[in-house]
mmCIF file of C-alpha atoms in Angstrom:
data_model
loop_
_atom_site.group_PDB
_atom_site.id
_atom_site.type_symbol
_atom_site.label_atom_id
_atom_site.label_comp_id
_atom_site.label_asym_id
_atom_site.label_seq_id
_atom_site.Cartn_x
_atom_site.Cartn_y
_atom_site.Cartn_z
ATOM 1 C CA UNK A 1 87.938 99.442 110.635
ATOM 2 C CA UNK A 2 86.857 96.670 108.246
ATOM 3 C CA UNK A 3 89.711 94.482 106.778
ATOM 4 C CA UNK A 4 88.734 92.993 103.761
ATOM 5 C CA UNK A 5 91.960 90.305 102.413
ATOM 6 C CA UNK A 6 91.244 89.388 98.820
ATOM 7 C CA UNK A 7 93.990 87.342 96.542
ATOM 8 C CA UNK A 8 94.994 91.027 94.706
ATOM 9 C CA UNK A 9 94.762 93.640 97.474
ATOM 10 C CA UNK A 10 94.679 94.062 100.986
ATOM 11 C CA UNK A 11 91.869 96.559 102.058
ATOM 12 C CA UNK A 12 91.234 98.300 105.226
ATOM 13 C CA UNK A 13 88.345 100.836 104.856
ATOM 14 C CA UNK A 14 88.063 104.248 106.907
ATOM 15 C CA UNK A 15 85.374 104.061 109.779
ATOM 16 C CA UNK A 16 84.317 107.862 108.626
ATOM 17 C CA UNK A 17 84.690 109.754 105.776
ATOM 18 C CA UNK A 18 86.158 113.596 105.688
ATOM 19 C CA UNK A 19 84.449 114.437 102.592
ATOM 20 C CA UNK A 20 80.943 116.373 103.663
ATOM 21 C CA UNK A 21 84.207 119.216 105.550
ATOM 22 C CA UNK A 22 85.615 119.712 102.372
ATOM 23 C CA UNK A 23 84.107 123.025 100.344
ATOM 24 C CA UNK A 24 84.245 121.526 96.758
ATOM 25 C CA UNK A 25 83.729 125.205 95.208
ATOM 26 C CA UNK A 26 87.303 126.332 96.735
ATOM 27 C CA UNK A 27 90.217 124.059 96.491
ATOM 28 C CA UNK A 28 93.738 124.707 96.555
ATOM 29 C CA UNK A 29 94.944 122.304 94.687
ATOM 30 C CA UNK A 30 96.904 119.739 96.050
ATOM 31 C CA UNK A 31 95.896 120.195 99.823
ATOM 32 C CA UNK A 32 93.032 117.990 100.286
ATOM 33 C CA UNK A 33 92.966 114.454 100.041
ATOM 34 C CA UNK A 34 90.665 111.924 99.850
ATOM 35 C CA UNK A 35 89.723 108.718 102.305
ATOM 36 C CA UNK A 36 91.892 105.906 101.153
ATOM 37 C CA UNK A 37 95.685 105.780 99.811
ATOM 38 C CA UNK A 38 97.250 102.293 98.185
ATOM 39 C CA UNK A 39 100.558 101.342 99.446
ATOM 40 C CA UNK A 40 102.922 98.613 98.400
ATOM 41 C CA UNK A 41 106.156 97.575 99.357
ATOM 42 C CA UNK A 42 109.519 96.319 97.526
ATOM 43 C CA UNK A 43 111.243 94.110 99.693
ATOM 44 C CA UNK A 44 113.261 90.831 99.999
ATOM 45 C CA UNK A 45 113.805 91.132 95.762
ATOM 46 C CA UNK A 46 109.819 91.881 95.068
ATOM 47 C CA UNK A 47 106.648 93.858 95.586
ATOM 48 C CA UNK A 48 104.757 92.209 98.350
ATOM 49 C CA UNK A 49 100.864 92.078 98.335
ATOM 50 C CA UNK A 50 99.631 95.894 97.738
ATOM 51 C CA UNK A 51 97.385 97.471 100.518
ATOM 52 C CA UNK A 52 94.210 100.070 100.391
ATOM 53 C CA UNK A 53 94.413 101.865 103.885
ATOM 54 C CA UNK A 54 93.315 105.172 105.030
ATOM 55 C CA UNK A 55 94.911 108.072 104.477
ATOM 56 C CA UNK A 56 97.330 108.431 107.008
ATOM 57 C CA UNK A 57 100.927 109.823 108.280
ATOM 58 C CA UNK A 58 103.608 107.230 107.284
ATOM 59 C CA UNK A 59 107.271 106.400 109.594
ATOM 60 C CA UNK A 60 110.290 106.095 108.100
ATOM 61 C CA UNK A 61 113.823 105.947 109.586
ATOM 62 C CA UNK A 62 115.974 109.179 109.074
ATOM 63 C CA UNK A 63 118.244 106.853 107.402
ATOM 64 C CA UNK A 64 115.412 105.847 104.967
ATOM 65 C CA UNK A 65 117.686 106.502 101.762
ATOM 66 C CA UNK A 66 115.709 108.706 100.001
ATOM 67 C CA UNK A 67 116.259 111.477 102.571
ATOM 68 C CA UNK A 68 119.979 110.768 101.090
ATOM 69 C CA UNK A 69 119.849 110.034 97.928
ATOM 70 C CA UNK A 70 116.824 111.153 96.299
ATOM 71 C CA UNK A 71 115.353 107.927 94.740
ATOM 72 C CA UNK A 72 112.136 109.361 94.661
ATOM 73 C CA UNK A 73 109.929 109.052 91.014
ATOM 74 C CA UNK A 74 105.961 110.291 90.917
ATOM 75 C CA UNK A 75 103.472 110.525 88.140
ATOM 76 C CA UNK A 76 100.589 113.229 87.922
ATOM 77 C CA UNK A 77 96.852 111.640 86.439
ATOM 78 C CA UNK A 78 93.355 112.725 86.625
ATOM 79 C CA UNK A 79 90.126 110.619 87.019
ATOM 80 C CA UNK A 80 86.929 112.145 86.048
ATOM 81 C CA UNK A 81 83.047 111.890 86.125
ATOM 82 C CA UNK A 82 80.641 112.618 83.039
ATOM 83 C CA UNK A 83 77.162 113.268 84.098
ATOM 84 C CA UNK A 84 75.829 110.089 84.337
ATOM 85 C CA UNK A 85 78.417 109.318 87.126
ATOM 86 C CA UNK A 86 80.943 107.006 85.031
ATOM 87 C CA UNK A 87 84.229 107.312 86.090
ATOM 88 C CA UNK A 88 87.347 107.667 83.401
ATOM 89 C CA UNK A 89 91.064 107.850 83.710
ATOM 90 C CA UNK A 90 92.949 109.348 80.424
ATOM 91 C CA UNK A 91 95.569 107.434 79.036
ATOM 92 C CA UNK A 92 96.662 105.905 81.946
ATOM 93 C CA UNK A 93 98.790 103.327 80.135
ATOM 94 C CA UNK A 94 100.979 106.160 79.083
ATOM 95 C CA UNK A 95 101.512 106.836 83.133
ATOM 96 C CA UNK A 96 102.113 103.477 83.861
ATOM 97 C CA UNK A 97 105.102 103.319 81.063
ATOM 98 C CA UNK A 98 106.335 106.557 82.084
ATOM 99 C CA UNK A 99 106.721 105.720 85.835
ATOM 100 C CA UNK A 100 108.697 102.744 85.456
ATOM 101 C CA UNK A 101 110.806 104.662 82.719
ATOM 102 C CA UNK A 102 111.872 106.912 85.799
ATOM 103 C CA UNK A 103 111.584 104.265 88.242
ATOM 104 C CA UNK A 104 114.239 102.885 85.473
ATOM 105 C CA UNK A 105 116.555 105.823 85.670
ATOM 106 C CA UNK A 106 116.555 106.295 89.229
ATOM 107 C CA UNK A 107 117.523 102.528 89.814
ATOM 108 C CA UNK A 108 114.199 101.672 91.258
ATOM 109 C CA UNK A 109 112.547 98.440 90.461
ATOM 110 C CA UNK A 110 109.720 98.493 87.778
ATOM 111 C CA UNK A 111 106.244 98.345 89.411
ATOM 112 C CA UNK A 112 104.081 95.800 87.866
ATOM 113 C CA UNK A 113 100.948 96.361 85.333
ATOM 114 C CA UNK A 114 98.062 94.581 87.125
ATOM 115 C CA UNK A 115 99.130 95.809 90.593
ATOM 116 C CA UNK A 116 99.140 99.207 89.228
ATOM 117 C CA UNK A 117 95.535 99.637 87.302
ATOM 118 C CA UNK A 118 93.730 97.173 89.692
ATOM 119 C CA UNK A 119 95.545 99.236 92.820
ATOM 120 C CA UNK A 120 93.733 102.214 90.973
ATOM 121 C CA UNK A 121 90.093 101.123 90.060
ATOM 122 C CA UNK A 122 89.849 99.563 93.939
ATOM 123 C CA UNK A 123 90.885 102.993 94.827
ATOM 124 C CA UNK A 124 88.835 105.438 92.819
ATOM 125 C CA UNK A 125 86.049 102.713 93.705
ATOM 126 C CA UNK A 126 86.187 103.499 97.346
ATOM 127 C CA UNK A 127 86.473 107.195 96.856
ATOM 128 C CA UNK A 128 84.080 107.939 93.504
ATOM 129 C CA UNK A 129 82.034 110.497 95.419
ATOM 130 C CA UNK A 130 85.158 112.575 95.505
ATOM 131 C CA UNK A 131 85.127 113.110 91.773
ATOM 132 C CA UNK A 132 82.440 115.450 91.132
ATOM 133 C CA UNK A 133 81.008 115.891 87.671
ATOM 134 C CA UNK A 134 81.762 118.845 85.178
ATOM 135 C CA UNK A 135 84.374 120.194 83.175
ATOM 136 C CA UNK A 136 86.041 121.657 85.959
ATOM 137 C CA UNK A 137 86.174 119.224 87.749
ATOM 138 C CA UNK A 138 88.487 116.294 88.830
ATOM 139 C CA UNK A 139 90.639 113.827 91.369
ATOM 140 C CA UNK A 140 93.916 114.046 90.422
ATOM 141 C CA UNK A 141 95.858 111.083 90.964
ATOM 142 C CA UNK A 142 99.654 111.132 92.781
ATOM 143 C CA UNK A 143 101.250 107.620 91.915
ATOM 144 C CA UNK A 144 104.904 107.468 93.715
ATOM 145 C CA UNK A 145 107.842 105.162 94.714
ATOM 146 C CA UNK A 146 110.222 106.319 97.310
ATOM 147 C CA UNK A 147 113.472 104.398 98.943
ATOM 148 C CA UNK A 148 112.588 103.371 102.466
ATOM 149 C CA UNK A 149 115.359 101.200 102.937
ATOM 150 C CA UNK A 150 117.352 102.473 106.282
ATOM 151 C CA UNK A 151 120.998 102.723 105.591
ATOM 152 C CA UNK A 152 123.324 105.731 104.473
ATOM 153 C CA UNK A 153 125.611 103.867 102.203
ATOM 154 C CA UNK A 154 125.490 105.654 98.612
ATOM 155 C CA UNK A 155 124.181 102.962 96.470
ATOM 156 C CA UNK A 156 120.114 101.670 95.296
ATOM 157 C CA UNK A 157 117.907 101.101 98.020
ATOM 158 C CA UNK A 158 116.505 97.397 98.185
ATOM 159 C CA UNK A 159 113.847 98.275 99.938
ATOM 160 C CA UNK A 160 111.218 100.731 98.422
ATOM 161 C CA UNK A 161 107.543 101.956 99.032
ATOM 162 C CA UNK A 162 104.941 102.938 95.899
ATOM 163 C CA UNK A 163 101.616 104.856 97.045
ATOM 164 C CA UNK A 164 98.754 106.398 94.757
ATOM 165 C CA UNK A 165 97.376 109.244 96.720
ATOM 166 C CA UNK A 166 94.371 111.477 95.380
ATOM 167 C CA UNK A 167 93.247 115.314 95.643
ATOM 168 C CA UNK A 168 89.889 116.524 94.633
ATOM 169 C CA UNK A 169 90.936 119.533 91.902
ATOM 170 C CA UNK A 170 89.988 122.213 89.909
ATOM 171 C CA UNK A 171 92.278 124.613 87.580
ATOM 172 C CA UNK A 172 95.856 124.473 88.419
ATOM 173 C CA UNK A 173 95.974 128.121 86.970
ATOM 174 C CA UNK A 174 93.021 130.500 87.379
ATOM 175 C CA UNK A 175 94.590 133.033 84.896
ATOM 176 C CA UNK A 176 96.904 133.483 81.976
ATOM 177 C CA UNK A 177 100.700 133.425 83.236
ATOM 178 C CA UNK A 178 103.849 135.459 82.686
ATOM 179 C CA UNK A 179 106.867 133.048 81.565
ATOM 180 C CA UNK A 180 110.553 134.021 81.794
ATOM 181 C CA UNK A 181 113.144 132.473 79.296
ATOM 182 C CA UNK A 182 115.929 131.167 81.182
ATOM 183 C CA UNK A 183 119.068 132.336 80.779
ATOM 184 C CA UNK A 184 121.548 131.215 83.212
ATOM 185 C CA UNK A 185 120.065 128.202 85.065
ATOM 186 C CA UNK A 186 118.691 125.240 83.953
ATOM 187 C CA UNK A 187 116.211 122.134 84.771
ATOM 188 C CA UNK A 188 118.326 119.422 83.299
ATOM 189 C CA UNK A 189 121.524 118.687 81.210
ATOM 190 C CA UNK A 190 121.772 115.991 78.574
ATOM 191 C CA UNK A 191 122.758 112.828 79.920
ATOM 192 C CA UNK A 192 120.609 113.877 82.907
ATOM 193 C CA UNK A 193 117.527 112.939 84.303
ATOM 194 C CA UNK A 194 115.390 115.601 82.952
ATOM 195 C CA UNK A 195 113.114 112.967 80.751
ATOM 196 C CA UNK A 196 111.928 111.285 84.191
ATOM 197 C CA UNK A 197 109.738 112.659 86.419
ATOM 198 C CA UNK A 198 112.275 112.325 89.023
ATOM 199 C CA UNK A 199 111.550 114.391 92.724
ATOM 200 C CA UNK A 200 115.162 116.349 92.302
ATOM 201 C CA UNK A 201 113.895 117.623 88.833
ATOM 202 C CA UNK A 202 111.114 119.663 90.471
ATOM 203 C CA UNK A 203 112.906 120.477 93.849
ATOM 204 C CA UNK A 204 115.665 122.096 91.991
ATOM 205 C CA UNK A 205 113.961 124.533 89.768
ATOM 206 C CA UNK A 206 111.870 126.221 92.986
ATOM 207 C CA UNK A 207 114.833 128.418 93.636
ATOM 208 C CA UNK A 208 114.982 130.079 90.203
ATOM 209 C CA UNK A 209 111.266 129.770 89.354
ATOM 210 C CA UNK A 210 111.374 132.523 93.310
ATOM 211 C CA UNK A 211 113.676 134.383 91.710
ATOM 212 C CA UNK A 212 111.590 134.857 88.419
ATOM 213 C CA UNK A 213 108.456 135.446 90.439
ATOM 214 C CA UNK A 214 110.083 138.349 92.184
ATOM 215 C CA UNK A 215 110.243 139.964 88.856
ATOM 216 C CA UNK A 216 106.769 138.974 88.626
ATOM 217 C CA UNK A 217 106.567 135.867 86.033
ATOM 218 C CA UNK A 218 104.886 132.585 87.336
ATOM 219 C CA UNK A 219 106.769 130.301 85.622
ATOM 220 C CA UNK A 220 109.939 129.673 83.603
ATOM 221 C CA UNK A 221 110.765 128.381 80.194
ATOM 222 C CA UNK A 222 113.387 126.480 80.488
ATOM 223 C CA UNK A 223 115.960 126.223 77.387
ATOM 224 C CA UNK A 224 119.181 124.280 76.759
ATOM 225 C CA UNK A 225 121.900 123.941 79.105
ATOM 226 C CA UNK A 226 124.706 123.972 76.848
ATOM 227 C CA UNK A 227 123.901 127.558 75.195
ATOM 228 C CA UNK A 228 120.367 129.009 76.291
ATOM 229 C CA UNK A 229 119.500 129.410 73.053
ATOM 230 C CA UNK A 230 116.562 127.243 72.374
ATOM 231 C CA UNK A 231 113.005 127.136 74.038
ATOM 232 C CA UNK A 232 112.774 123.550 75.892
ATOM 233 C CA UNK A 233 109.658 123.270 78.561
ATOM 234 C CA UNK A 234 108.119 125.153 81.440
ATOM 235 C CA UNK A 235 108.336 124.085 85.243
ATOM 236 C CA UNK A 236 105.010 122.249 84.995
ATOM 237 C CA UNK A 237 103.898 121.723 82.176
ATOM 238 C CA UNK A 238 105.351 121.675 78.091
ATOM 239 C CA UNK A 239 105.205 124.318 75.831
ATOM 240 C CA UNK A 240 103.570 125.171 72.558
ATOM 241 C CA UNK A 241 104.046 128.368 70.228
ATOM 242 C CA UNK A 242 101.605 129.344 67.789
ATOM 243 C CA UNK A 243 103.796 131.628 65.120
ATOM 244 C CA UNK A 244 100.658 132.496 62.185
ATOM 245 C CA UNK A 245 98.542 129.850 61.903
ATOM 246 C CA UNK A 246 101.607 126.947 62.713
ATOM 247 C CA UNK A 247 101.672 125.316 66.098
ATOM 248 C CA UNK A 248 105.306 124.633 67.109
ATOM 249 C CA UNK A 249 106.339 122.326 70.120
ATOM 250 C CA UNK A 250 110.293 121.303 71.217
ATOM 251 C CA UNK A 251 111.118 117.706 70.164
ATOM 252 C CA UNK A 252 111.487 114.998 73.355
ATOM 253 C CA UNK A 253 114.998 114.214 74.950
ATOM 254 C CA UNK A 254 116.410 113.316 77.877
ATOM 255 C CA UNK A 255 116.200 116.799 78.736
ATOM 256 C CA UNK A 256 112.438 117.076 78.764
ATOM 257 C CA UNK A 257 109.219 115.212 80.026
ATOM 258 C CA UNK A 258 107.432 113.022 77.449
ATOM 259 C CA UNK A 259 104.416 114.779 78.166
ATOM 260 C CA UNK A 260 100.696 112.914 78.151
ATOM 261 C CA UNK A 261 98.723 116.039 77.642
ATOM 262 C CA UNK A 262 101.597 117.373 75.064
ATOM 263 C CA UNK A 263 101.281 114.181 72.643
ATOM 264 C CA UNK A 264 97.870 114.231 72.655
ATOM 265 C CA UNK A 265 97.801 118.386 71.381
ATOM 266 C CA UNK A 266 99.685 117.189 68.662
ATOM 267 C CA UNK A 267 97.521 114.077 67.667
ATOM 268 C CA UNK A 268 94.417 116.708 68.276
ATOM 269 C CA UNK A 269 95.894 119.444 65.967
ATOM 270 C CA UNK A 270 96.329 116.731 63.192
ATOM 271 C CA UNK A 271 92.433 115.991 63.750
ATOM 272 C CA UNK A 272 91.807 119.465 63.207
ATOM 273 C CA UNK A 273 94.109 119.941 60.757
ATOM 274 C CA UNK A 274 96.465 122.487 62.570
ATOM 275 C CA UNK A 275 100.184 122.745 61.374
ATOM 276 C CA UNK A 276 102.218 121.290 63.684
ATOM 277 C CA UNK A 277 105.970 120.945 63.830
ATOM 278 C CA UNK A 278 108.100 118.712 66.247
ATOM 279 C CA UNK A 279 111.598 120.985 66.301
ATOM 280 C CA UNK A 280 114.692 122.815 68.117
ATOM 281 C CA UNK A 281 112.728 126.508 68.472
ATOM 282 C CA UNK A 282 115.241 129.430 69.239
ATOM 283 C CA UNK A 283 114.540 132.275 71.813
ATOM 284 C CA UNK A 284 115.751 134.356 68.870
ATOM 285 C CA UNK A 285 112.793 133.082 66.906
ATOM 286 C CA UNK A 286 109.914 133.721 69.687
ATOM 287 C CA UNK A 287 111.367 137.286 70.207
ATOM 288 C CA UNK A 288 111.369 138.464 66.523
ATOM 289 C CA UNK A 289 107.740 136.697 65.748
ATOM 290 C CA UNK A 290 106.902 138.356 68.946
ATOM 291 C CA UNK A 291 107.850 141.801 67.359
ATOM 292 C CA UNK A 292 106.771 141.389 63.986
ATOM 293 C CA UNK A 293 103.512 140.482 64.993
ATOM 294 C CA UNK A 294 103.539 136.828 63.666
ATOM 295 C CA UNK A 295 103.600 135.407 67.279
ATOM 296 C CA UNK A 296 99.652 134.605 68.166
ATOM 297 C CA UNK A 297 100.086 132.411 71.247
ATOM 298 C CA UNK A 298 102.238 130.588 73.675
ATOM 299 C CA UNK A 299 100.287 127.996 75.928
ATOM 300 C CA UNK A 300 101.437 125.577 78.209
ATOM 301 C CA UNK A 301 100.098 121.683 78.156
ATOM 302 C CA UNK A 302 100.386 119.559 81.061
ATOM 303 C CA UNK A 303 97.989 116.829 83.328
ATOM 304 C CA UNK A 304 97.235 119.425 85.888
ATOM 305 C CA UNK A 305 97.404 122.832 83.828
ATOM 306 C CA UNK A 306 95.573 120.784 81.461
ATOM 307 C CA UNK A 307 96.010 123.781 78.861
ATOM 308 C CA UNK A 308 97.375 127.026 80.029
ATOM 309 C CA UNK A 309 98.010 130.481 78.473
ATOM 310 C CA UNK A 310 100.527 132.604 78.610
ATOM 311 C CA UNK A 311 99.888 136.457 78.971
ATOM 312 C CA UNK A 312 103.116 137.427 78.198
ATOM 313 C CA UNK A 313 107.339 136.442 78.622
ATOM 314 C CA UNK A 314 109.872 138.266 79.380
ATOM 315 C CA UNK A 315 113.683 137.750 78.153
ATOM 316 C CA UNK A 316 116.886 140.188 79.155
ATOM 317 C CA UNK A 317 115.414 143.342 79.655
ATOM 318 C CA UNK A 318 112.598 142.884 77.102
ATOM 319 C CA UNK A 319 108.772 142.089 78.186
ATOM 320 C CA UNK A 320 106.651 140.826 75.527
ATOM 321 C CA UNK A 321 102.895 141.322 76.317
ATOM 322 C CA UNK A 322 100.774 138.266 73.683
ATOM 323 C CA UNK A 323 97.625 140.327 72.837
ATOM 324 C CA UNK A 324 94.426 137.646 73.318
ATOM 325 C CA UNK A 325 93.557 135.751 70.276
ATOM 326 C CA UNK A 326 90.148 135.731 69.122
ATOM 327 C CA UNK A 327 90.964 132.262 66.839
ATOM 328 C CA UNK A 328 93.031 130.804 69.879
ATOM 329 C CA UNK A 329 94.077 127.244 69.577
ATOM 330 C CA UNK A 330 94.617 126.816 73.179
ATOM 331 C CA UNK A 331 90.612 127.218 73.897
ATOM 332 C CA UNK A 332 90.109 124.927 71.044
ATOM 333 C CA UNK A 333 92.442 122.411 72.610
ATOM 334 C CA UNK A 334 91.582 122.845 76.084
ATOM 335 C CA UNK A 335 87.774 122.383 75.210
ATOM 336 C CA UNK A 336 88.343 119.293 73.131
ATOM 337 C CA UNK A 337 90.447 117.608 75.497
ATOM 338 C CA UNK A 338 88.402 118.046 78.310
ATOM 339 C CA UNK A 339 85.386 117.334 75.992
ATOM 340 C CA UNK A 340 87.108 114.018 75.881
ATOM 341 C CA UNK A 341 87.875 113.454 79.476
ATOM 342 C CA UNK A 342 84.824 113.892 80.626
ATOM 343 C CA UNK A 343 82.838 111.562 77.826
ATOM 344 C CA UNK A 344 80.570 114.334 75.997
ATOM 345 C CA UNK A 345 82.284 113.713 72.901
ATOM 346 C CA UNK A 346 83.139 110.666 70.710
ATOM 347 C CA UNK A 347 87.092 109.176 71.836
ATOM 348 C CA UNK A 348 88.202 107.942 68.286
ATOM 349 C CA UNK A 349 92.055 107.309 69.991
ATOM 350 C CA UNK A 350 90.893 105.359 72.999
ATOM 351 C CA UNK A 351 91.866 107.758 75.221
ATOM 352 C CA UNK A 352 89.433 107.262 77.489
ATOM 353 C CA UNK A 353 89.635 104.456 80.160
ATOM 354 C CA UNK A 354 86.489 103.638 82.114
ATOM 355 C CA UNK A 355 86.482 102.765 86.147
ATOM 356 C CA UNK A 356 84.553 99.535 86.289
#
């Protein structure tokens, strides 16, 4: 292995590179990764120099605290490659913000700004021929802290690890899905830690989201704890409802994820001058626009669904089936954005962040 030692990051390169066994054409997303990971550890009151190393198993201590206590926070990002090989992240300052927000919560220290985006251009650097060109195309990006401090005593960790690790991607959903409306559990409670991407968030909902998949549903709409009444977010991505020719989208708390992709539907629908409202949305609401015809789409918006539509949802011991829209919005926003992403069409927000 070459060490290279430079005053920002520490960088050991791979002697060989995996990527020539890896069939690009037929990913499951999330299961390959690419050559190099960055590391960097919280210890003795600060982060210590980061590292680029390859990717590799890690050792912990089984008293490492977050095997106790959860303190676990990740992120989910994309890079991508336009066809004359430039590399682009999308609003990664919005991911950098949003980590230490749940770093915040979970009592983790904040991660700082220059170790963060110079951690990730030395990375994507090293691995660029993993991000192949075209729409479909992309590396998404895993930043995460966990507590590696070893002791079981329930209180914040002083000791803690972040890592960016990256997986070659394509769609996170092939086809349309089938939501279910919640009705008796629920992701998060006010006062919670729904708003932060927090590792308990996600490991909690699996059992239900089973449960609704036995009934045959992919995913499930979450909606409030406190009465069930009103349409929140999905497990993995956040929601939009197209009733006539108005979009409609539930308003941030600290029940639900400020959402990258979701904020920047709603700045695209004012380009395009699409209706939009920001608002509590009732299951009562969905179900009657669903029978009087009025209800044209539901569509999910999130970093790795990117956009996704749903086929139908199912509530009580109703199924609603969402006929295809010729005039669907969630085409139009799913080609836009990823029009965007990949730098084929002008980026009047500054969306777009290139890889130098």
């Amino acid at each position: 292995m070459s060490i290279i030692t430079s005053n920002e990051i520490d960088l050991v390169k791979a002697q060989t590179s995996k990527i020539n066994a890896v069939d690009f054409d037929n990913l499951a997303f999330g299961r390959v990764f690419t050559d190099h990971m960055f590391a960097c550890d919280f210890k003795d009151g600060k982060w210590q120099k980061p590292q680029i190393l390859p990717y590799q198993a890690m050792t912990f201590e089984p008293s490492a605290r977050v095997f106790h206590y959860g303190q676990a926070v990740f992120e989910g990002m994309k890079a991508y490659k336009d066809n004359n090989g430039k590399v682009f992240l999308f609003r990664p300052d919005q991911n950098f913000e949003r980590i230490n927000k749940s770093a915040a919560r979970m009592a983790i220290p904040g991660f700082p700004k220059d170790y963060f985006f110079n951690g990730l251009e030395t990375l994507l650097n090293l691995d660029k021929d993993w991000i192949k060109s075209g729409l479909d195309n992309s590396l998404y990006l895993r930043p995460f802290v966990i507590a590696t401090e070893p002791a079981i005593s329930a209180s914040p960790a002083n000791e803690y690890r972040f890592m960016i690790i990256c997986s070659p991607a394509k769609a996170y959903y092939n086809e349309p899905v089938r939501v279910l409306f919640a009705e008796k559990f629920s992701r998060s409670a006010d006062g919670g830690v729904g708003f932060a991407k927090a590792a308990g968030n996600y490991g909690a909902q699996f059992y239900p989201t089973s449960l609704a998949q036995e009934k045959g549903f992919q995913q499930i709409i979450w909606t409030d704890a406190s009465t069930h009444d009103y349409l929140e977010e999905a497990g993995t991505m956040n929601i939009f409802f197209r009733i006539g020719n108005k979009l409609i989208t539930a308003p941030n708390n600290d029940r639900i994820l400020d959402g990258v992709t979701r904020k920047s539907v709603i700045q695209l629908a004012e380009d395009l001058g699409i209706e939009c409202e920001v608002r509590r949305i009732s299951v009562k609401e969905i179900k009657d626009s669903a029978r009087d015809g009025s209800l044209k789409e539901i569509f999910g918006a999130g970093t790795a669904a990117v956009i996704s539509p749903v086929s139908a949802f199912g509530h009580g011991d109703e199924v609603f089936e969402i006929p295809e829209n010729q005039d669907s919005y969630s085409k139009l926003f799913k080609s836009t954005l990823l029009s965007i992403q990949h730098n084929k069409i002008d980026d009047k927000h500054g969306w777009r962040h290139e890889v130098k």
